[in-house]
Coordinates of C-alpha atoms in Angstrom, one line a residue:
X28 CA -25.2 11.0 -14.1
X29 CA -25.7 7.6 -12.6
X30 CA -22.2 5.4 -11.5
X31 CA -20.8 3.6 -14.4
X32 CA -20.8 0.1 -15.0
X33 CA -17.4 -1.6 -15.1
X34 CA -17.4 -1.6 -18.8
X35 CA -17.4 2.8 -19.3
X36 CA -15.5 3.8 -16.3
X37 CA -15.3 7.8 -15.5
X38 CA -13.8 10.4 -13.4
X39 CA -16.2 11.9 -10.5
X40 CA -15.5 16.0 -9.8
X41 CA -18.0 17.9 -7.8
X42 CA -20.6 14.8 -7.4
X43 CA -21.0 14.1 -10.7
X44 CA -19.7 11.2 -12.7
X45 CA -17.9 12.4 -16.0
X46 CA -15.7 11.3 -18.9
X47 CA -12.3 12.7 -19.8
X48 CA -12.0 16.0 -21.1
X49 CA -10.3 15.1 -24.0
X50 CA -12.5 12.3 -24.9
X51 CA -9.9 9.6 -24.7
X52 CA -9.9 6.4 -22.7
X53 CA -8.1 3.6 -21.8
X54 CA -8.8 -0.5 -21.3
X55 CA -8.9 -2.1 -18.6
X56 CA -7.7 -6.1 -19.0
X57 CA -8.0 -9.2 -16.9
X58 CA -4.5 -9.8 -15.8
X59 CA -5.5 -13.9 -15.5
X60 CA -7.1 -13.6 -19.3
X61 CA -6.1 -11.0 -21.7
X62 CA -8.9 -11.9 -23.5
X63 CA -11.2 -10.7 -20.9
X64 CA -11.8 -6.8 -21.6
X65 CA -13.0 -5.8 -18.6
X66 CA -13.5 -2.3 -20.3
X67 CA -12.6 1.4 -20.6
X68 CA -12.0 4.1 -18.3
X69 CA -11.3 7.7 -18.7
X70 CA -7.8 8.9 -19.7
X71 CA -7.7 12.1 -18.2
X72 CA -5.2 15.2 -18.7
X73 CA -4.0 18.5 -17.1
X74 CA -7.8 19.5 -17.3
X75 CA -9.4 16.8 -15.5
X76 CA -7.0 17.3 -12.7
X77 CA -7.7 21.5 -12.6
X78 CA -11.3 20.7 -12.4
X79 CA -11.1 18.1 -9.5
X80 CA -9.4 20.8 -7.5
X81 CA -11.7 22.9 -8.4
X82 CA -14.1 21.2 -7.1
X83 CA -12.3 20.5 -3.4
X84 CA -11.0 24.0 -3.2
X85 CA -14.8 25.1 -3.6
X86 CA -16.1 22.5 -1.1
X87 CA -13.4 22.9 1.7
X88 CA -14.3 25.4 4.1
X89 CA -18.0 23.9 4.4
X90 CA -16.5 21.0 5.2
X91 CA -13.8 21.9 7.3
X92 CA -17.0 23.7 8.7
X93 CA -18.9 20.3 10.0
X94 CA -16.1 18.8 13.1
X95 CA -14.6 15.9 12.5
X96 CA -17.5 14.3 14.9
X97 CA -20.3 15.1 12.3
X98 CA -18.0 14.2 9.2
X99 CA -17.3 11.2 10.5
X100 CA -21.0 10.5 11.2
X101 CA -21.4 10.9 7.6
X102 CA -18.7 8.1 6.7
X103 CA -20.1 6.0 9.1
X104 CA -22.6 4.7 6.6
X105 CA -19.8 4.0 4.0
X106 CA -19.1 0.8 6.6
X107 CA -22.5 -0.8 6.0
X108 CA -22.5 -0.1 2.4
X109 CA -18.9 -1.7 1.9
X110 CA -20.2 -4.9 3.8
X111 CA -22.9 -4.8 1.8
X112 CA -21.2 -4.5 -1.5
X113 CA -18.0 -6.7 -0.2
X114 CA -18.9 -9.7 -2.9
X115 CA -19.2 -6.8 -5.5
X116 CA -15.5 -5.5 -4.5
X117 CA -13.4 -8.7 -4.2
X118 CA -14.5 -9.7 -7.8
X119 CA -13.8 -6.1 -9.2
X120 CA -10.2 -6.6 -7.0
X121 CA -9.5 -10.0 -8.2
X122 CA -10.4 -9.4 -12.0
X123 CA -8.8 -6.0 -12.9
X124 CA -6.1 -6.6 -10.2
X125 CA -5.5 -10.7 -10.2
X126 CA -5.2 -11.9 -6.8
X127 CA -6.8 -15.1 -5.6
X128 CA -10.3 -14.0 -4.1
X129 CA -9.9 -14.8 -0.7
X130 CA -7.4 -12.7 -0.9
X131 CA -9.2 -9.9 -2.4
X132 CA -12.0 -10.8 0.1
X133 CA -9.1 -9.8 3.3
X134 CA -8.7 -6.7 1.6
X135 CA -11.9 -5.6 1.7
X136 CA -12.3 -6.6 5.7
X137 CA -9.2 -4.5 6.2
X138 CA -10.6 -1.8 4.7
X139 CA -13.4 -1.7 6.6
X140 CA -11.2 -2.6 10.1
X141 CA -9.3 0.9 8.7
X142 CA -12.4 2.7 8.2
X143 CA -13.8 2.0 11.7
X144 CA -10.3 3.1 13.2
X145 CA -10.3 6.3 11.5
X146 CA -14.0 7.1 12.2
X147 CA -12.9 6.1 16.1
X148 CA -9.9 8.7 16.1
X149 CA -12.4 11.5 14.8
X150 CA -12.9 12.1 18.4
X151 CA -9.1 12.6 19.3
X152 CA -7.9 14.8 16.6
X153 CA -6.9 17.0 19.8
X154 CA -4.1 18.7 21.4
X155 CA -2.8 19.4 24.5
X156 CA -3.3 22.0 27.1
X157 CA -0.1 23.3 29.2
X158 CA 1.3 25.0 32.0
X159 CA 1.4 29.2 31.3
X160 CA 4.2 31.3 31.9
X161 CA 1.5 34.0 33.4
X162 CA -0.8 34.4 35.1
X163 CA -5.0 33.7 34.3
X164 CA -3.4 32.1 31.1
X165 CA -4.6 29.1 29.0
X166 CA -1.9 27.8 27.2
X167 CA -2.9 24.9 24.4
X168 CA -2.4 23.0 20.9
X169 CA -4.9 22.4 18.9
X170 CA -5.5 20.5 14.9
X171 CA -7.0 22.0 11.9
X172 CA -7.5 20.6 8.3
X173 CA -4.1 20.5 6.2
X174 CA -6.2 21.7 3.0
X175 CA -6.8 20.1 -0.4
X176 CA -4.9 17.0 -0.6
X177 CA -3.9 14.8 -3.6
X178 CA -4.3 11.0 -3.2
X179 CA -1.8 9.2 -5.5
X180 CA -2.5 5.5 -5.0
X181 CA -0.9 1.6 -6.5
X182 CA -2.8 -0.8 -7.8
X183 CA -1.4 -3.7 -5.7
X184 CA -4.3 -2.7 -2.9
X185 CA -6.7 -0.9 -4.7
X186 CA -9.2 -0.5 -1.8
X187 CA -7.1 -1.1 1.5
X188 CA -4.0 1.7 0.5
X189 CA -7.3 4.2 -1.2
X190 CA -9.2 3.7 1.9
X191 CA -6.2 4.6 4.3
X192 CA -5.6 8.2 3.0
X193 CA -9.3 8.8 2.0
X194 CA -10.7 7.8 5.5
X195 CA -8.4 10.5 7.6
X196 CA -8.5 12.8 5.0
X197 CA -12.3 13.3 4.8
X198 CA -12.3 13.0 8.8
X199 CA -9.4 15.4 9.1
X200 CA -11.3 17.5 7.1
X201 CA -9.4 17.9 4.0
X202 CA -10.9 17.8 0.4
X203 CA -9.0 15.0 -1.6
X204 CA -9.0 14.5 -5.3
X205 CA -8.0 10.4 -5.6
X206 CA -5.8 9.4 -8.4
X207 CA -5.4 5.9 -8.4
X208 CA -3.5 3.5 -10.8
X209 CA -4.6 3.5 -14.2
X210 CA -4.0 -0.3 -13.6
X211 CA -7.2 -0.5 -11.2
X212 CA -9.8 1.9 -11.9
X213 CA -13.1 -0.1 -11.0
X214 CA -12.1 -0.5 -7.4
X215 CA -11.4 2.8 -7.1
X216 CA -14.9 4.2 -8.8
X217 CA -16.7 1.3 -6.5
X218 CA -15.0 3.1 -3.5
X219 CA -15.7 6.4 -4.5
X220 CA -19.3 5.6 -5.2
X221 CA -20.0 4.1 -1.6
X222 CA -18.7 7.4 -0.1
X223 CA -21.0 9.3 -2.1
X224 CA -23.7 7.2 -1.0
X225 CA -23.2 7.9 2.3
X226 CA -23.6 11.4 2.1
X227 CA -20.4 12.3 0.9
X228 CA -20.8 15.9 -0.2
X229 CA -20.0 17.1 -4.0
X230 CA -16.7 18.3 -4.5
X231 CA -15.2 16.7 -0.9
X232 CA -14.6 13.4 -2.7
X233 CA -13.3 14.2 -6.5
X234 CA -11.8 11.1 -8.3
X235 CA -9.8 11.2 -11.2
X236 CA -8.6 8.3 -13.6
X237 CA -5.9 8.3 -15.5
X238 CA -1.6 8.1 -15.9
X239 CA 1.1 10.1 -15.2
X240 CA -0.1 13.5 -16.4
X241 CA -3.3 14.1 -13.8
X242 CA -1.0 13.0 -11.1
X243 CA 1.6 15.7 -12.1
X244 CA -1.0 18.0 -12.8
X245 CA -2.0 17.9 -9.0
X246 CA 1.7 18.1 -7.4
X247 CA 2.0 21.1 -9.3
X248 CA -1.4 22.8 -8.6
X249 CA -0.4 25.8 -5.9
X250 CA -3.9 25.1 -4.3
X251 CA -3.2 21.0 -3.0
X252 CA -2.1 21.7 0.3
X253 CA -0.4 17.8 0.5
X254 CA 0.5 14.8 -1.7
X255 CA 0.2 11.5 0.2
X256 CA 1.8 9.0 -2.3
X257 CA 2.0 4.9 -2.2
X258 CA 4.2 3.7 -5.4
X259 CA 7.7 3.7 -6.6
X260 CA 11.2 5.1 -5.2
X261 CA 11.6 7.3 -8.2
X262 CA 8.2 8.9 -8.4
X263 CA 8.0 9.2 -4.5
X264 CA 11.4 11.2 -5.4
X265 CA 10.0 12.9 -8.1
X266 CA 7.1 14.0 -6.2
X267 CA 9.0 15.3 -3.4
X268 CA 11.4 17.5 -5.9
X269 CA 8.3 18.8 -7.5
X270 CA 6.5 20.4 -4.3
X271 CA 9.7 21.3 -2.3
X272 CA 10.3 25.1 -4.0
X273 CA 6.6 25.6 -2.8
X274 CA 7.0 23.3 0.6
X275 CA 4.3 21.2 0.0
X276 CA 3.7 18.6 2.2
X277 CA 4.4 14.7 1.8
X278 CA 3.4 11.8 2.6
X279 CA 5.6 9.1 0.6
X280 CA 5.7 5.2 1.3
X281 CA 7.8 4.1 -1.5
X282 CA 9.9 0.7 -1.8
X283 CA 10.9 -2.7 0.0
X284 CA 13.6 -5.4 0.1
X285 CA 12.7 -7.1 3.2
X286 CA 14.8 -9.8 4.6
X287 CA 13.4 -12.7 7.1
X288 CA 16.5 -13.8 9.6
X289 CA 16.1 -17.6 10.1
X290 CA 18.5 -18.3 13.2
X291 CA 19.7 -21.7 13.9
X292 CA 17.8 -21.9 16.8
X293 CA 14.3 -21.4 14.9
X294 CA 11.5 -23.3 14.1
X295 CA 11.6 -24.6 10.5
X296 CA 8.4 -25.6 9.9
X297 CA 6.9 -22.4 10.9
X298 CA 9.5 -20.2 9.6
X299 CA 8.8 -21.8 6.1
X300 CA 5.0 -21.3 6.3
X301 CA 5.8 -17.7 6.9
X302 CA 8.1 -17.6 4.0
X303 CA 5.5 -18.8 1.7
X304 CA 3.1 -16.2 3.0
X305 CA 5.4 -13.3 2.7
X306 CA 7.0 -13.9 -0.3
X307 CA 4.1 -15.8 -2.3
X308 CA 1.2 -14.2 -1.5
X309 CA -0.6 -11.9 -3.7
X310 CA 1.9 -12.7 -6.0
X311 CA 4.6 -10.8 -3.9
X312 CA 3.3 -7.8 -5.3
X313 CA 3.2 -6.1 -1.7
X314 CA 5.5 -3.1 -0.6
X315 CA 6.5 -5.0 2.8
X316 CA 6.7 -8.6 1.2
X317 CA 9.5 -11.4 1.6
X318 CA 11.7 -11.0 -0.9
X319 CA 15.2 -12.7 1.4
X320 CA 15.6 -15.1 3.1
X321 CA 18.5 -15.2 5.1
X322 CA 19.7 -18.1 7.0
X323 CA 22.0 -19.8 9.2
X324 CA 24.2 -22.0 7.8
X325 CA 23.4 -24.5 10.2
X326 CA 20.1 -25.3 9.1
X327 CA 20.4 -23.9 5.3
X328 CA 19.4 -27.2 4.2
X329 CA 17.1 -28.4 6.4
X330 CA 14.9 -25.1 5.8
X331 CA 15.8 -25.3 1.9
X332 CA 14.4 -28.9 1.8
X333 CA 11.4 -27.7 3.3
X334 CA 10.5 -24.5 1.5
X335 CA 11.7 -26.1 -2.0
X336 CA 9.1 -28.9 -1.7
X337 CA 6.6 -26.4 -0.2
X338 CA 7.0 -24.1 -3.5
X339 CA 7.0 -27.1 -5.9
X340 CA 3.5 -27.9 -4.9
X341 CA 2.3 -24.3 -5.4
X342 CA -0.6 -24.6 -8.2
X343 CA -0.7 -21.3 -10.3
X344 CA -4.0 -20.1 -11.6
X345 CA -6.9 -17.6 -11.9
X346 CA -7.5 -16.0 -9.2
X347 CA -11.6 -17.2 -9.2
X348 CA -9.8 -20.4 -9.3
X349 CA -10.4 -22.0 -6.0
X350 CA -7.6 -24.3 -6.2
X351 CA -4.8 -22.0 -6.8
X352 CA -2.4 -20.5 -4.9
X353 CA -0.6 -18.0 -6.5
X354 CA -2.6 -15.7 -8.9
X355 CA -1.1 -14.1 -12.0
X356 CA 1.1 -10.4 -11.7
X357 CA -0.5 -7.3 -12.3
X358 CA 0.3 -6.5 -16.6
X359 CA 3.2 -7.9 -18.8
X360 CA 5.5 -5.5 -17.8
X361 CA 5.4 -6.9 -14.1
X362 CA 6.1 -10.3 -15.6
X363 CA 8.8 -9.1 -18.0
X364 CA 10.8 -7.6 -14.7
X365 CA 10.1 -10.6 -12.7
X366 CA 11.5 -13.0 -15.7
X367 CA 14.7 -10.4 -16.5
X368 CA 15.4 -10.2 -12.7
X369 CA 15.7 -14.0 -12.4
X370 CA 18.0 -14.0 -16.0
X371 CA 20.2 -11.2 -14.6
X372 CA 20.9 -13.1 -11.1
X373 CA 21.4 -15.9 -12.7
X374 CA 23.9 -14.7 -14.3
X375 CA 25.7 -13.3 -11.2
X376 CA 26.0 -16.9 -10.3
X377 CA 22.5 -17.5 -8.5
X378 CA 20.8 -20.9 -8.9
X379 CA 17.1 -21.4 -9.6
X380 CA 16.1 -24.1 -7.3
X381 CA 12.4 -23.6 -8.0
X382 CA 10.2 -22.3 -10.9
X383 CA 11.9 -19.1 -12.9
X384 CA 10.1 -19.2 -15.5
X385 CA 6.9 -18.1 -16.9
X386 CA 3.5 -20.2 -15.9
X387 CA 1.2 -22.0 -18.9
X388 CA -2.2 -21.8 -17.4
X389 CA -5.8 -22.3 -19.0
X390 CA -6.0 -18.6 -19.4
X391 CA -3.6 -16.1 -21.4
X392 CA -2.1 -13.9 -18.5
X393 CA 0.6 -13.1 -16.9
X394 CA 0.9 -16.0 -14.6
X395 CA 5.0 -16.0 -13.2
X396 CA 6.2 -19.4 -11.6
X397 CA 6.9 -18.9 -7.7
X398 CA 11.0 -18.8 -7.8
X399 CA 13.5 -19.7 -5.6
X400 CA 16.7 -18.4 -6.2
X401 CA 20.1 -19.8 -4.1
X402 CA 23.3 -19.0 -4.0
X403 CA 22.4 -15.2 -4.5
X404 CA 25.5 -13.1 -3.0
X405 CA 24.5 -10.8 -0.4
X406 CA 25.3 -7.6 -2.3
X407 CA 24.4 -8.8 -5.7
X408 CA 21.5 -6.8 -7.6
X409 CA 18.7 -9.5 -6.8
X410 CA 19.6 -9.1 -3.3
X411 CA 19.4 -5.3 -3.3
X412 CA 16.4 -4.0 -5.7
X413 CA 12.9 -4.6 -5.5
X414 CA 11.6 -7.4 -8.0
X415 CA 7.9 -7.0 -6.9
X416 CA 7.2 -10.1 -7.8
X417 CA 6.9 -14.1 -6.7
X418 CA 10.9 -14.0 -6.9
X419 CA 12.7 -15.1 -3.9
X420 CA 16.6 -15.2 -2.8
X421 CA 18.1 -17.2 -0.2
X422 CA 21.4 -16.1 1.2
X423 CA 23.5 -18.0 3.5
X424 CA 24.7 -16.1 7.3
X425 CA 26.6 -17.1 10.0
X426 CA 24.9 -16.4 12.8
X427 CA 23.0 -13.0 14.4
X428 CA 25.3 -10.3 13.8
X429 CA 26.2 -12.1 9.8
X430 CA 22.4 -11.9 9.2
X431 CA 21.6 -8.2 10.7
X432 CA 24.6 -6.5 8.6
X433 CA 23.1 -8.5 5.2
X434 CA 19.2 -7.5 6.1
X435 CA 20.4 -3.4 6.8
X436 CA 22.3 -3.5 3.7
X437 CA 19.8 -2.7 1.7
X438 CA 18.4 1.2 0.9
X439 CA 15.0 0.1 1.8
X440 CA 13.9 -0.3 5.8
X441 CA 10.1 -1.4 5.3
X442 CA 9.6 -4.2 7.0
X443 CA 11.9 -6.9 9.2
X444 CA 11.3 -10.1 10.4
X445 CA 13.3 -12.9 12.8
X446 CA 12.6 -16.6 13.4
X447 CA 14.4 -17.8 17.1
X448 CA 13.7 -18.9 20.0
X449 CA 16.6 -16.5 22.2
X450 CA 14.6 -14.2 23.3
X451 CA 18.1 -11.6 23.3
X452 CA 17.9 -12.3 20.2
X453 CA 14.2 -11.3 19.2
X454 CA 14.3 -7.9 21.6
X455 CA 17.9 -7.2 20.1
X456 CA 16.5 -7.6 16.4
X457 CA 13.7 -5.2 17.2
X458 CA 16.3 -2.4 17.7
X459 CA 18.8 -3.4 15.3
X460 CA 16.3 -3.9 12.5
X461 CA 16.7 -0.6 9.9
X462 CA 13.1 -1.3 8.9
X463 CA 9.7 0.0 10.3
X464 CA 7.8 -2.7 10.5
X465 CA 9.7 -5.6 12.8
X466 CA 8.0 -9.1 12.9
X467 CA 9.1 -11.7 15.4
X468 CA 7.4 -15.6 14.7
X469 CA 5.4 -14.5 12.3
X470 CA 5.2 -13.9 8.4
X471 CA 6.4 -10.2 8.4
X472 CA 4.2 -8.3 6.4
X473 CA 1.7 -5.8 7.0
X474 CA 0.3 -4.9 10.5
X475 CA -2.7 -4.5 12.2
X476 CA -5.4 -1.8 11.1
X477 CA -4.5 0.6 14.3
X478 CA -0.7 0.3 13.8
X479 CA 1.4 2.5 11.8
X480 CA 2.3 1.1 8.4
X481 CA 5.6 2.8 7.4
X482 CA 9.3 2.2 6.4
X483 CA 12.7 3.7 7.4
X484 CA 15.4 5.1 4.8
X485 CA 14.4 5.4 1.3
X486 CA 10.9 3.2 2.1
X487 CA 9.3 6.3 4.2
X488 CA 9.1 10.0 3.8
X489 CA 6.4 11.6 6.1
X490 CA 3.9 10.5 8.7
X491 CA 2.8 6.9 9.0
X492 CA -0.4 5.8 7.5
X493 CA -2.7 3.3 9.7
X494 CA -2.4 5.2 12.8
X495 CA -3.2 7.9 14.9
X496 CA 0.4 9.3 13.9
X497 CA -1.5 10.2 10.4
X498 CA -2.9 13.5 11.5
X499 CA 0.7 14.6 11.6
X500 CA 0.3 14.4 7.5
X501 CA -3.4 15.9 7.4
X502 CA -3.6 18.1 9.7
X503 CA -1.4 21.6 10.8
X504 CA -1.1 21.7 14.7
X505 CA -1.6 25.6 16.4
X506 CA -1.0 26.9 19.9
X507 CA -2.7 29.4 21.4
X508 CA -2.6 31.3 24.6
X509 CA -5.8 33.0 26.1
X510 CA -5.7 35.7 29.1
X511 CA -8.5 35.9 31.1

């Protein structure tokens, strides 16, 4: 059966595309137009799930069978078919997803910088040798494939986070069934069909669309080997509670409440820019994005002055509109937690300085105002939980020790950043930080494609993604001894 079109959009087990066993489906809206049906998908049960790993447990050994030289060979040519097909991506990105299409069009390029990582770490998926006890003795480590493996994945990044547990798994050699969000299912059929383009065999590669119950469906299954999870606290949680009586391995990178330390000593105008980034971009919809501020009393006003008139002038639109710069959040529900979050601090005594309300654009969607909350209380609920959302507090420090005890307050660690010029003060932050991600200058999310993207405390269970620290998660390390 030939790839769907955006408008029917179905599962793909053992290289062939398929609807839902049970027949049903589910639609797919433009978060920027409600009007816009984008179009169905398959709504897949138990079933669906059984069958995908099905098809991996079939298709594992001959693929374990190839090296991880020859399978990455084979996803070599995924790279030139993603370039090709970048245009097609970013649109599918921006319209089931929202962001503004440059932004869409960054994700794609990381994707492919990730890609070309993994495919460069194929040839150091290695081990050690060592020193033996006795005599004509080879002592040494060696990798081999974790198994089948269950790919739970957002929709906030529906190519960049699918790509970086796809890519090592496959070159790891590990059969994956993909469950994405049922939030962003094109992007997720667009990747799968690339890889199966380039050579991909049936049954390596399974995907299956759909909710919560294919996902449980696969943490249950005795035969997936390892769940690597990108989503919520409480399913990471869940996930890890299901799979622990059978010690299935995990890979979770859950939450953030990320704080940016702006010292006295710091430069306003590019601490602000940062701000905007990391708290305003893609909608703030990101794992790692800014969601305090914390700041020296000092220049509280000076940076307040700045970032206020910086937000004001934020247009809200479409994200195929070319002058906007905040596109709309994901579904209703996002915006009706954004809005109730702003409601509840506010009445904790925050102050809305900027925006707080819902956006009237051209389009029905769920377009949110960027907001800028002040006088938010350092242990107050809109300081502590993740909004995921343009929402941003401001709380006031006094000085570097004030503003490290408020940023490690938190439960999350996934990302820290500090604006100074001391540099005791940027080197001391970078072990004081409870995060795992540490910014200094710079907006503070994200990383670069060969660096680990992970959290500390409840933000990270597991290996780090992005890295070659990920073949701790796919792969099971052996020793062996050889007389001669």
């Amino acid at each position: 059966m030939a790839q769907p079109s955006s408008h029917h959009l179905l599962n793909h087990v053992d290289g062939r595309w398929t609807p839902a066993r049970s027949g049903q489906a589910r639609r797919n809206l433009n978060p920027a137009d409600t009007g816009d049906l984008i179009g169905e998908f398959a709504e897949s049960g138990a079933a669906d799930a059984t069958a995908a790993v099905d098809a991996a447990t079939a298709a594992q050994a001959a693929w374990d069978a190839k090296g991880p030289i020859e399978r990455a060979k084979v996803l070599s040519a995924a790279v030139r078919l993603i370039e090709e097909r970048t245009e097609e991506f970013a649109q599918a990105i921006t319209r089931e997803q929202g962001k503004r299409l440059s932004e869409s069009r960054g994700e794609v390029r990381r994707s492919l910088a990730i890609l070309e990582f993994t495919l460069g770490e194929a040839r150091r998926i290695n081990g050690v040798t060592t020193p033996a006890e006795d005599p004509r003795t080879v002592a040494m480590t060696f990798r081999r494939p974790l198994g089948v493996v269950g790919l739970i994945t957002p929709w906030n990044f529906p190519v960049a986070i699918p790509m970086w547990k796809v890519a090592p798994a496959l070159v790891s050699g590990c059969a994956a069934v993909l469950k994405p969000s049922p939030l962003t299912p094109w992007t997720s059929a667009l990747l799968v069909e690339a890889c199966t383009d380039a050579g991909v065999p049936p049954g390596v590669l399974n995907l299956v669309q759909g909710d919560r119950e294919p996902g449980e469906t696969l943490v249950a299954d005795p035969r997936v080997a390892g769940i690597s999870f990108t989503g919520s606290l409480p399913v990471g949680r869940a996930i890890n509670r299901a799979g622990a009586d059978r010690l299935m391995r995990t890979q979770l990178e859950l939450g953030g409440k990320n704080a940016l330390i702006v010292l006295a000593d710091a430069d306003v105008k590019e601490a602000v820019e940062a701000i905007v980034h990391g708290a305003f971009g893609q909608s703030g919809q990101r794992c790692s994005a800014t969601s305090r501020i914390i700041v020296d009393k000092a220049i509280k006003e000076e940076l307040l002055d700045a970032l206020l008139h910086r937000v004001a002038a934020m247009r809200v639109g479409s994200g195929t509109d070319a002058g906007a710069d905040i596109g709309p959040v994901v579904n209703d529900e996002r915006m009706r937690a954004c809005l109730d979050a702003v409601a509840t601090a506010r009445g904790a005594g925050a102050r809305v300085a900027c925006g707080g309300e819902a956006a009237v654009c051209d389009t029905p969607g769920y377009f949110v105002q960027p907001t800028v909350l002040t006088e938010v209380a350092w242990d107050s609920e809109i300081a502590q939980e993740e909004v995921f959302g343009p929402v941003l507090s401001v709380i006031d420090c006094d000085g570097y020790e004030d503003a490290m005890r408020i940023a490690n307050s938190v439960r999350y660690g996934m990302s820290g950043t500090i604006f100074t010029r001391d540099p005791a003060h940027m080197f001391q932050a970078l072990q004081d930080f409870q995060a795992g991600m540490l910014h200094v200058n710079r907006p503070g999310v994200g990383a670069y494609s060969h660096l680990p993207h992970m959290g500390a405390k409840a933000s990270q269970l597991g290996a780090p993604e992005c890295s070659p620290e990920v073949w701790d998660f796919y792969t099971d390390l052996r020793s062996a001894c050889i007389r001669y």
